[in-house]
PDB file of C-alpha atoms in Angstrom:
ATOM      1  CA  GLU A   1     142.071 177.727 102.658  1.00 52.00           C
ATOM      2  CA  THR A   2     138.764 179.215 101.693  1.00 67.00           C
ATOM      3  CA  GLY A   3     135.672 178.384 103.507  1.00 93.00           C
ATOM      4  CA  VAL A   4     133.807 176.546 100.869  1.00 96.00           C
ATOM      5  CA  THR A   5     135.843 174.976  97.903  1.00 97.00           C
ATOM      6  CA  GLN A   6     134.149 173.726  94.756  1.00 97.00           C
ATOM      7  CA  THR A   7     135.811 171.661  92.016  1.00 97.00           C
ATOM      8  CA  PRO A   8     135.830 171.835  89.067  1.00 97.00           C
ATOM      9  CA  ARG A   9     135.245 175.388  88.396  1.00 96.00           C
ATOM     10  CA  HIS A  10     134.145 174.592  84.865  1.00 97.00           C
ATOM     11  CA  LEU A  11     132.805 171.468  83.433  1.00 96.00           C
ATOM     12  CA  VAL A  12     131.727 170.580  79.879  1.00 96.00           C
ATOM     13  CA  MET A  13     129.913 167.222  79.269  1.00 93.00           C
ATOM     14  CA  GLY A  14     127.896 165.480  76.770  1.00 91.00           C
ATOM     15  CA  MET A  15     124.376 164.065  77.547  1.00 90.00           C
ATOM     16  CA  THR A  16     125.707 160.531  77.966  1.00 89.00           C
ATOM     17  CA  ASN A  17     128.616 161.305  80.234  1.00 89.00           C
ATOM     18  CA  LYS A  18     128.749 160.699  84.026  1.00 94.00           C
ATOM     19  CA  LYS A  19     130.717 163.407  86.009  1.00 96.00           C
ATOM     20  CA  SER A  20     130.683 164.528  89.550  1.00 97.00           C
ATOM     21  CA  LEU A  21     130.881 167.991  91.272  1.00 98.00           C
ATOM     22  CA  LYS A  22     132.837 168.153  94.523  1.00 98.00           C
ATOM     23  CA  CYS A  23     132.349 170.572  97.600  1.00 98.00           C
ATOM     24  CA  GLU A  24     134.335 170.796 100.663  1.00 97.00           C
ATOM     25  CA  GLN A  25     133.905 173.151 103.674  1.00 96.00           C
ATOM     26  CA  HIS A  26     136.472 173.949 106.142  1.00 94.00           C
ATOM     27  CA  LEU A  27     134.195 175.813 108.508  1.00 94.00           C
ATOM     28  CA  GLY A  28     133.068 172.965 110.808  1.00 93.00           C
ATOM     29  CA  HIS A  29     129.495 173.498 109.672  1.00 92.00           C
ATOM     30  CA  ASN A  30     126.810 170.899 110.014  1.00 90.00           C
ATOM     31  CA  ALA A  31     124.617 171.735 107.020  1.00 91.00           C
ATOM     32  CA  MET A  32     125.498 171.677 103.369  1.00 94.00           C
ATOM     33  CA  TYR A  33     123.452 172.576 100.304  1.00 94.00           C
ATOM     34  CA  TRP A  34     123.465 172.453  96.676  1.00 96.00           C
ATOM     35  CA  TYR A  35     121.832 175.377  94.699  1.00 95.00           C
ATOM     36  CA  LYS A  36     121.227 175.755  90.883  1.00 96.00           C
ATOM     37  CA  GLN A  37     121.776 179.265  89.402  1.00 94.00           C
ATOM     38  CA  SER A  38     120.442 179.690  85.843  1.00 91.00           C
ATOM     39  CA  ALA A  39     120.474 182.826  83.975  1.00 83.00           C
ATOM     40  CA  LYS A  40     117.762 185.335  84.792  1.00 72.00           C
ATOM     41  CA  LYS A  41     116.438 182.951  87.422  1.00 81.00           C
ATOM     42  CA  PRO A  42     116.513 182.978  91.284  1.00 86.00           C
ATOM     43  CA  LEU A  43     118.791 180.542  93.010  1.00 91.00           C
ATOM     44  CA  GLU A  44     117.011 177.298  93.243  1.00 92.00           C
ATOM     45  CA  LEU A  45     117.588 175.035  96.292  1.00 91.00           C
ATOM     46  CA  MET A  46     118.321 171.453  95.193  1.00 94.00           C
ATOM     47  CA  PHE A  47     119.396 169.426  98.179  1.00 94.00           C
ATOM     48  CA  VAL A  48     120.013 169.959 101.823  1.00 91.00           C
ATOM     49  CA  TYR A  49     122.130 167.900 104.161  1.00 92.00           C
ATOM     50  CA  ASN A  50     122.164 168.015 107.938  1.00 88.00           C
ATOM     51  CA  PHE A  51     124.754 166.103 109.785  1.00 87.00           C
ATOM     52  CA  LYS A  52     125.228 163.919 106.751  1.00 87.00           C
ATOM     53  CA  GLU A  53     121.507 163.095 106.354  1.00 89.00           C
ATOM     54  CA  GLN A  54     119.492 164.423 103.469  1.00 89.00           C
ATOM     55  CA  THR A  55     116.751 166.559 104.788  1.00 86.00           C
ATOM     56  CA  GLU A  56     115.625 168.209 101.575  1.00 83.00           C
ATOM     57  CA  ASN A  57     115.088 167.127  97.951  1.00 86.00           C
ATOM     58  CA  ASN A  58     113.481 169.900  96.178  1.00 84.00           C
ATOM     59  CA  SER A  59     111.912 167.652  93.500  1.00 89.00           C
ATOM     60  CA  VAL A  60     115.199 167.316  91.640  1.00 95.00           C
ATOM     61  CA  PRO A  61     115.300 165.030  88.606  1.00 95.00           C
ATOM     62  CA  SER A  62     117.040 161.570  89.434  1.00 95.00           C
ATOM     63  CA  ARG A  63     119.748 162.393  86.880  1.00 96.00           C
ATOM     64  CA  PHE A  64     121.258 164.473  89.754  1.00 97.00           C
ATOM     65  CA  SER A  65     122.478 162.319  92.549  1.00 96.00           C
ATOM     66  CA  PRO A  66     123.876 163.939  95.723  1.00 97.00           C
ATOM     67  CA  GLU A  67     126.266 162.284  98.194  1.00 97.00           C
ATOM     68  CA  CYS A  68     127.440 163.437 101.533  1.00 96.00           C
ATOM     69  CA  PRO A  69     129.970 161.071 103.025  1.00 95.00           C
ATOM     70  CA  ASN A  70     130.836 163.397 106.021  1.00 93.00           C
ATOM     71  CA  SER A  71     129.843 166.852 107.218  1.00 90.00           C
ATOM     72  CA  SER A  72     132.689 168.314 105.274  1.00 95.00           C
ATOM     73  CA  HIS A  73     132.165 166.906 101.861  1.00 97.00           C
ATOM     74  CA  LEU A  74     129.310 166.906  99.435  1.00 97.00           C
ATOM     75  CA  PHE A  75     129.187 165.651  96.018  1.00 98.00           C
ATOM     76  CA  LEU A  76     126.597 165.950  92.999  1.00 98.00           C
ATOM     77  CA  HIS A  77     126.834 163.052  90.670  1.00 97.00           C
ATOM     78  CA  LEU A  78     125.514 163.907  87.143  1.00 97.00           C
ATOM     79  CA  HIS A  79     124.462 161.509  84.525  1.00 94.00           C
ATOM     80  CA  THR A  80     122.496 161.610  81.393  1.00 94.00           C
ATOM     81  CA  LEU A  81     121.987 165.329  81.725  1.00 94.00           C
ATOM     82  CA  GLN A  82     120.073 167.629  79.309  1.00 95.00           C
ATOM     83  CA  PRO A  83     121.207 170.939  77.696  1.00 94.00           C
ATOM     84  CA  GLU A  84     118.778 172.790  80.007  1.00 94.00           C
ATOM     85  CA  ASP A  85     120.769 171.536  83.091  1.00 96.00           C
ATOM     86  CA  SER A  86     123.625 173.933  81.934  1.00 96.00           C
ATOM     87  CA  ALA A  87     123.968 176.311  84.951  1.00 96.00           C
ATOM     88  CA  LEU A  88     126.050 177.432  87.695  1.00 96.00           C
ATOM     89  CA  TYR A  89     125.979 174.848  90.615  1.00 98.00           C
ATOM     90  CA  LEU A  90     126.546 176.363  94.024  1.00 97.00           C
ATOM     91  CA  CYS A  91     127.474 174.714  97.064  1.00 97.00           C
ATOM     92  CA  ALA A  92     126.963 176.343 100.432  1.00 94.00           C
ATOM     93  CA  SER A  93     127.190 175.309 104.236  1.00 93.00           C
ATOM     94  CA  SER A  94     125.761 176.845 107.370  1.00 90.00           C
ATOM     95  CA  GLN A  95     126.341 176.204 111.058  1.00 87.00           C
ATOM     96  CA  ASP A  96     122.696 176.092 111.828  1.00 78.00           C
ATOM     97  CA  PRO A  97     120.753 173.285 109.952  1.00 71.00           C
ATOM     98  CA  ALA A  98     117.595 175.246 110.418  1.00 65.00           C
ATOM     99  CA  GLY A  99     118.765 177.475 107.838  1.00 61.00           C
ATOM    100  CA  ILE A 100     118.720 180.429 110.047  1.00 70.00           C
ATOM    101  CA  GLY A 101     121.987 182.360 109.673  1.00 74.00           C
ATOM    102  CA  GLU A 102     124.448 183.048 107.100  1.00 83.00           C
ATOM    103  CA  LEU A 103     124.977 180.677 104.293  1.00 89.00           C
ATOM    104  CA  PHE A 104     128.494 180.386 103.077  1.00 92.00           C
ATOM    105  CA  PHE A 105     128.859 179.929  99.398  1.00 94.00           C
ATOM    106  CA  GLY A 106     131.625 178.421  97.173  1.00 96.00           C
ATOM    107  CA  GLU A 107     132.594 180.051  93.948  1.00 95.00           C
ATOM    108  CA  GLY A 108     130.369 177.469  91.885  1.00 96.00           C
ATOM    109  CA  SER A 109     131.013 175.043  89.228  1.00 97.00           C
ATOM    110  CA  ARG A 110     129.882 176.219  85.679  1.00 96.00           C
ATOM    111  CA  LEU A 111     128.281 173.350  83.972  1.00 97.00           C
ATOM    112  CA  THR A 112     127.727 173.151  80.180  1.00 96.00           C
ATOM    113  CA  VAL A 113     125.858 170.268  78.768  1.00 95.00           C
ATOM    114  CA  LEU A 114     126.270 169.753  75.052  1.00 93.00           C
TER     115      LEU A 114
ATOM    116  CA  GLY B   1     103.865 179.326  94.819  1.00 35.00           C
ATOM    117  CA  GLU B   2     106.555 180.935  97.148  1.00 40.00           C
ATOM    118  CA  SER B   3     108.431 183.620  95.593  1.00 46.00           C
ATOM    119  CA  VAL B   4     110.672 186.483  96.443  1.00 58.00           C
ATOM    120  CA  GLY B   5     110.868 189.207  93.996  1.00 54.00           C
ATOM    121  CA  LEU B   6     112.824 192.366  93.284  1.00 48.00           C
ATOM    122  CA  HIS B   7     111.219 195.356  91.802  1.00 51.00           C
ATOM    123  CA  LEU B   8     113.948 196.299  89.417  1.00 60.00           C
ATOM    124  CA  PRO B   9     116.392 193.903  87.532  1.00 87.00           C
ATOM    125  CA  THR B  10     118.949 196.676  87.074  1.00 91.00           C
ATOM    126  CA  LEU B  11     119.998 199.798  88.890  1.00 93.00           C
ATOM    127  CA  SER B  12     122.595 202.443  87.876  1.00 95.00           C
ATOM    128  CA  VAL B  13     123.991 204.973  90.254  1.00 96.00           C
ATOM    129  CA  GLN B  14     126.643 207.491  90.253  1.00 97.00           C
ATOM    130  CA  GLU B  15     129.616 206.794  92.534  1.00 97.00           C
ATOM    131  CA  GLY B  16     129.147 208.509  95.850  1.00 97.00           C
ATOM    132  CA  ASP B  17     125.422 208.527  95.653  1.00 96.00           C
ATOM    133  CA  ASN B  18     123.246 206.241  97.933  1.00 96.00           C
ATOM    134  CA  SER B  19     121.599 203.190  96.265  1.00 96.00           C
ATOM    135  CA  ILE B  20     118.449 201.634  97.299  1.00 96.00           C
ATOM    136  CA  ILE B  21     117.526 198.125  96.188  1.00 95.00           C
ATOM    137  CA  ASN B  22     114.078 196.756  96.913  1.00 94.00           C
ATOM    138  CA  CYS B  23     112.603 193.370  97.422  1.00 93.00           C
ATOM    139  CA  ALA B  24     109.051 192.083  97.899  1.00 92.00           C
ATOM    140  CA  TYR B  25     108.574 188.799  99.666  1.00 91.00           C
ATOM    141  CA  SER B  26     105.469 186.690  99.699  1.00 85.00           C
ATOM    142  CA  ASN B  27     105.584 184.364 102.845  1.00 89.00           C
ATOM    143  CA  SER B  28     104.031 185.989 105.975  1.00 89.00           C
ATOM    144  CA  ALA B  29     105.601 183.215 107.987  1.00 88.00           C
ATOM    145  CA  SER B  30     109.191 184.393 107.025  1.00 90.00           C
ATOM    146  CA  ASP B  31     111.083 185.450 110.249  1.00 90.00           C
ATOM    147  CA  TYR B  32     114.461 185.881 108.758  1.00 91.00           C
ATOM    148  CA  PHE B  33     115.854 187.701 105.819  1.00 94.00           C
ATOM    149  CA  ILE B  34     119.206 188.177 104.245  1.00 94.00           C
ATOM    150  CA  TRP B  35     120.877 190.224 101.556  1.00 96.00           C
ATOM    151  CA  TYR B  36     123.594 188.737  99.411  1.00 95.00           C
ATOM    152  CA  LYS B  37     125.919 190.351  96.974  1.00 96.00           C
ATOM    153  CA  GLN B  38     127.394 188.280  94.077  1.00 94.00           C
ATOM    154  CA  GLU B  39     130.231 189.654  92.026  1.00 93.00           C
ATOM    155  CA  SER B  40     130.839 188.288  88.542  1.00 89.00           C
ATOM    156  CA  GLY B  41     132.367 184.816  88.518  1.00 86.00           C
ATOM    157  CA  LYS B  42     131.987 184.380  92.376  1.00 90.00           C
ATOM    158  CA  GLY B  43     129.617 182.749  94.644  1.00 92.00           C
ATOM    159  CA  PRO B  44     127.047 184.853  96.717  1.00 93.00           C
ATOM    160  CA  GLN B  45     128.440 186.574  99.864  1.00 94.00           C
ATOM    161  CA  PHE B  46     126.579 187.686 102.941  1.00 93.00           C
ATOM    162  CA  ILE B  47     125.874 191.413 103.429  1.00 95.00           C
ATOM    163  CA  ILE B  48     123.581 191.713 106.258  1.00 96.00           C
ATOM    164  CA  ASP B  49     120.501 189.932 107.892  1.00 94.00           C
ATOM    165  CA  ILE B  50     117.453 190.948 109.769  1.00 95.00           C
ATOM    166  CA  ARG B  51     114.934 189.124 111.897  1.00 93.00           C
ATOM    167  CA  SER B  52     111.288 189.826 111.726  1.00 93.00           C
ATOM    168  CA  ASN B  53     111.184 191.212 115.323  1.00 94.00           C
ATOM    169  CA  MET B  54     113.231 194.319 113.964  1.00 96.00           C
ATOM    170  CA  ASP B  55     112.366 196.795 111.195  1.00 96.00           C
ATOM    171  CA  LYS B  56     115.971 198.234 110.661  1.00 98.00           C
ATOM    172  CA  ARG B  57     119.362 197.134 110.956  1.00 97.00           C
ATOM    173  CA  GLN B  58     122.733 198.780 110.170  1.00 97.00           C
ATOM    174  CA  GLY B  59     126.147 197.609 109.064  1.00 94.00           C
ATOM    175  CA  GLN B  60     129.106 199.226 107.672  1.00 93.00           C
ATOM    176  CA  ARG B  61     127.693 201.481 104.866  1.00 96.00           C
ATOM    177  CA  VAL B  62     124.609 199.147 104.482  1.00 98.00           C
ATOM    178  CA  THR B  63     121.116 199.389 106.007  1.00 98.00           C
ATOM    179  CA  VAL B  64     118.307 196.897 105.727  1.00 98.00           C
ATOM    180  CA  LEU B  65     114.802 197.919 106.311  1.00 98.00           C
ATOM    181  CA  LEU B  66     111.929 195.564 106.701  1.00 97.00           C
ATOM    182  CA  ASN B  67     108.273 196.479 106.462  1.00 96.00           C
ATOM    183  CA  LYS B  68     106.262 193.389 107.477  1.00 94.00           C
ATOM    184  CA  THR B  69     102.950 195.141 106.832  1.00 94.00           C
ATOM    185  CA  VAL B  70     103.534 195.309 103.107  1.00 94.00           C
ATOM    186  CA  LYS B  71     106.067 192.407 102.997  1.00 94.00           C
ATOM    187  CA  HIS B  72     108.913 194.623 101.717  1.00 95.00           C
ATOM    188  CA  LEU B  73     112.646 194.546 102.330  1.00 95.00           C
ATOM    189  CA  SER B  74     115.136 197.232 101.170  1.00 97.00           C
ATOM    190  CA  LEU B  75     118.837 197.487 101.090  1.00 97.00           C
ATOM    191  CA  GLN B  76     120.471 200.880 101.283  1.00 98.00           C
ATOM    192  CA  ILE B  77     124.100 201.264 100.430  1.00 98.00           C
ATOM    193  CA  ALA B  78     125.718 204.642 101.477  1.00 97.00           C
ATOM    194  CA  ALA B  79     128.234 206.403  99.381  1.00 97.00           C
ATOM    195  CA  THR B  80     128.185 203.716  96.618  1.00 97.00           C
ATOM    196  CA  GLN B  81     131.615 202.747  95.272  1.00 96.00           C
ATOM    197  CA  PRO B  82     132.560 200.989  92.074  1.00 96.00           C
ATOM    198  CA  GLY B  83     133.468 197.861  94.075  1.00 95.00           C
ATOM    199  CA  ASP B  84     129.747 197.775  95.030  1.00 97.00           C
ATOM    200  CA  SER B  85     128.840 196.873  91.314  1.00 96.00           C
ATOM    201  CA  ALA B  86     127.336 193.440  91.607  1.00 96.00           C
ATOM    202  CA  VAL B  87     124.001 191.525  91.650  1.00 94.00           C
ATOM    203  CA  TYR B  88     122.268 191.801  95.007  1.00 95.00           C
ATOM    204  CA  PHE B  89     119.768 189.053  96.118  1.00 92.00           C
ATOM    205  CA  CYS B  90     117.341 189.091  99.107  1.00 94.00           C
ATOM    206  CA  ALA B  91     116.316 185.934 100.587  1.00 93.00           C
ATOM    207  CA  GLU B  92     113.646 184.842 102.993  1.00 92.00           C
ATOM    208  CA  ASN B  93     113.451 181.933 105.470  1.00 86.00           C
ATOM    209  CA  PRO B  94     109.770 180.776 105.582  1.00 80.00           C
ATOM    210  CA  GLN B  95     110.399 177.442 107.232  1.00 76.00           C
ATOM    211  CA  ARG B  96     113.145 175.628 109.001  1.00 70.00           C
ATOM    212  CA  GLY B  97     115.953 174.758 106.633  1.00 69.00           C
ATOM    213  CA  LYS B  98     114.618 176.612 103.621  1.00 77.00           C
ATOM    214  CA  LEU B  99     116.083 179.735 102.152  1.00 84.00           C
ATOM    215  CA  ILE B 100     114.199 181.260  99.138  1.00 87.00           C
ATOM    216  CA  PHE B 101     115.999 183.709  96.924  1.00 90.00           C
ATOM    217  CA  GLY B 102     114.859 186.707  94.788  1.00 88.00           C
ATOM    218  CA  GLN B 103     115.851 187.080  91.244  1.00 84.00           C
ATOM    219  CA  GLY B 104     118.400 189.599  91.865  1.00 90.00           C
ATOM    220  CA  THR B 105     119.128 193.280  91.079  1.00 93.00           C
ATOM    221  CA  GLU B 106     122.280 194.148  89.176  1.00 94.00           C
ATOM    222  CA  LEU B 107     123.700 197.335  90.536  1.00 96.00           C
ATOM    223  CA  SER B 108     126.003 199.287  88.197  1.00 96.00           C
ATOM    224  CA  VAL B 109     128.189 202.347  89.619  1.00 96.00           C
ATOM    225  CA  LYS B 110     129.189 204.924  87.126  1.00 93.00           C
ATOM    226  CA  PRO B 111     132.468 206.751  88.080  1.00 89.00           C
TER     227      PRO B 111
END
């Protein structure tokens, strides 16, 4: 098993659809993150969860709704998205909730909003 | 606002040459820095990190240099190989739980 697994790898959805991205980490880490990666832009931090509690919401629109049922799983629920939300969504985990130390990234979920 | 920038969006080097990728960061409070490598179709992978109480750290074929006076970070790759072709990101940690990434430099290695 790889350290951080994301599904689906690719997702195409219409603006009225509801879908979810899933992330699972097998590293025993305490912190999990959602990042958005758009072309020609730096990785943007979206959400941070430490010990299942959300500790950071980086002004993300409410059409993105995260869920962290336990320390190993993280979801990103998507509804009424816009075409500009098309991007690579990366999940990461770290041992240290302070963000000091290596982030382990998944391969990402490539989202296309039509 | 806070930002971490890279001086060059693309860098092309000959196989076997040394590569130097630069990064300028903006937050003087940052005390930890990381370099990541992202190959096409994959997530970012950790290369090397450095704390602000150091000015140099070496890994296998890679060296990170930190100049806090001018808020500059660089990644040196020795004897660059085709497998080093990727986008390289620097990141800074200006506060607890927050890692800010730069825009990335795409390294191309010519055989």
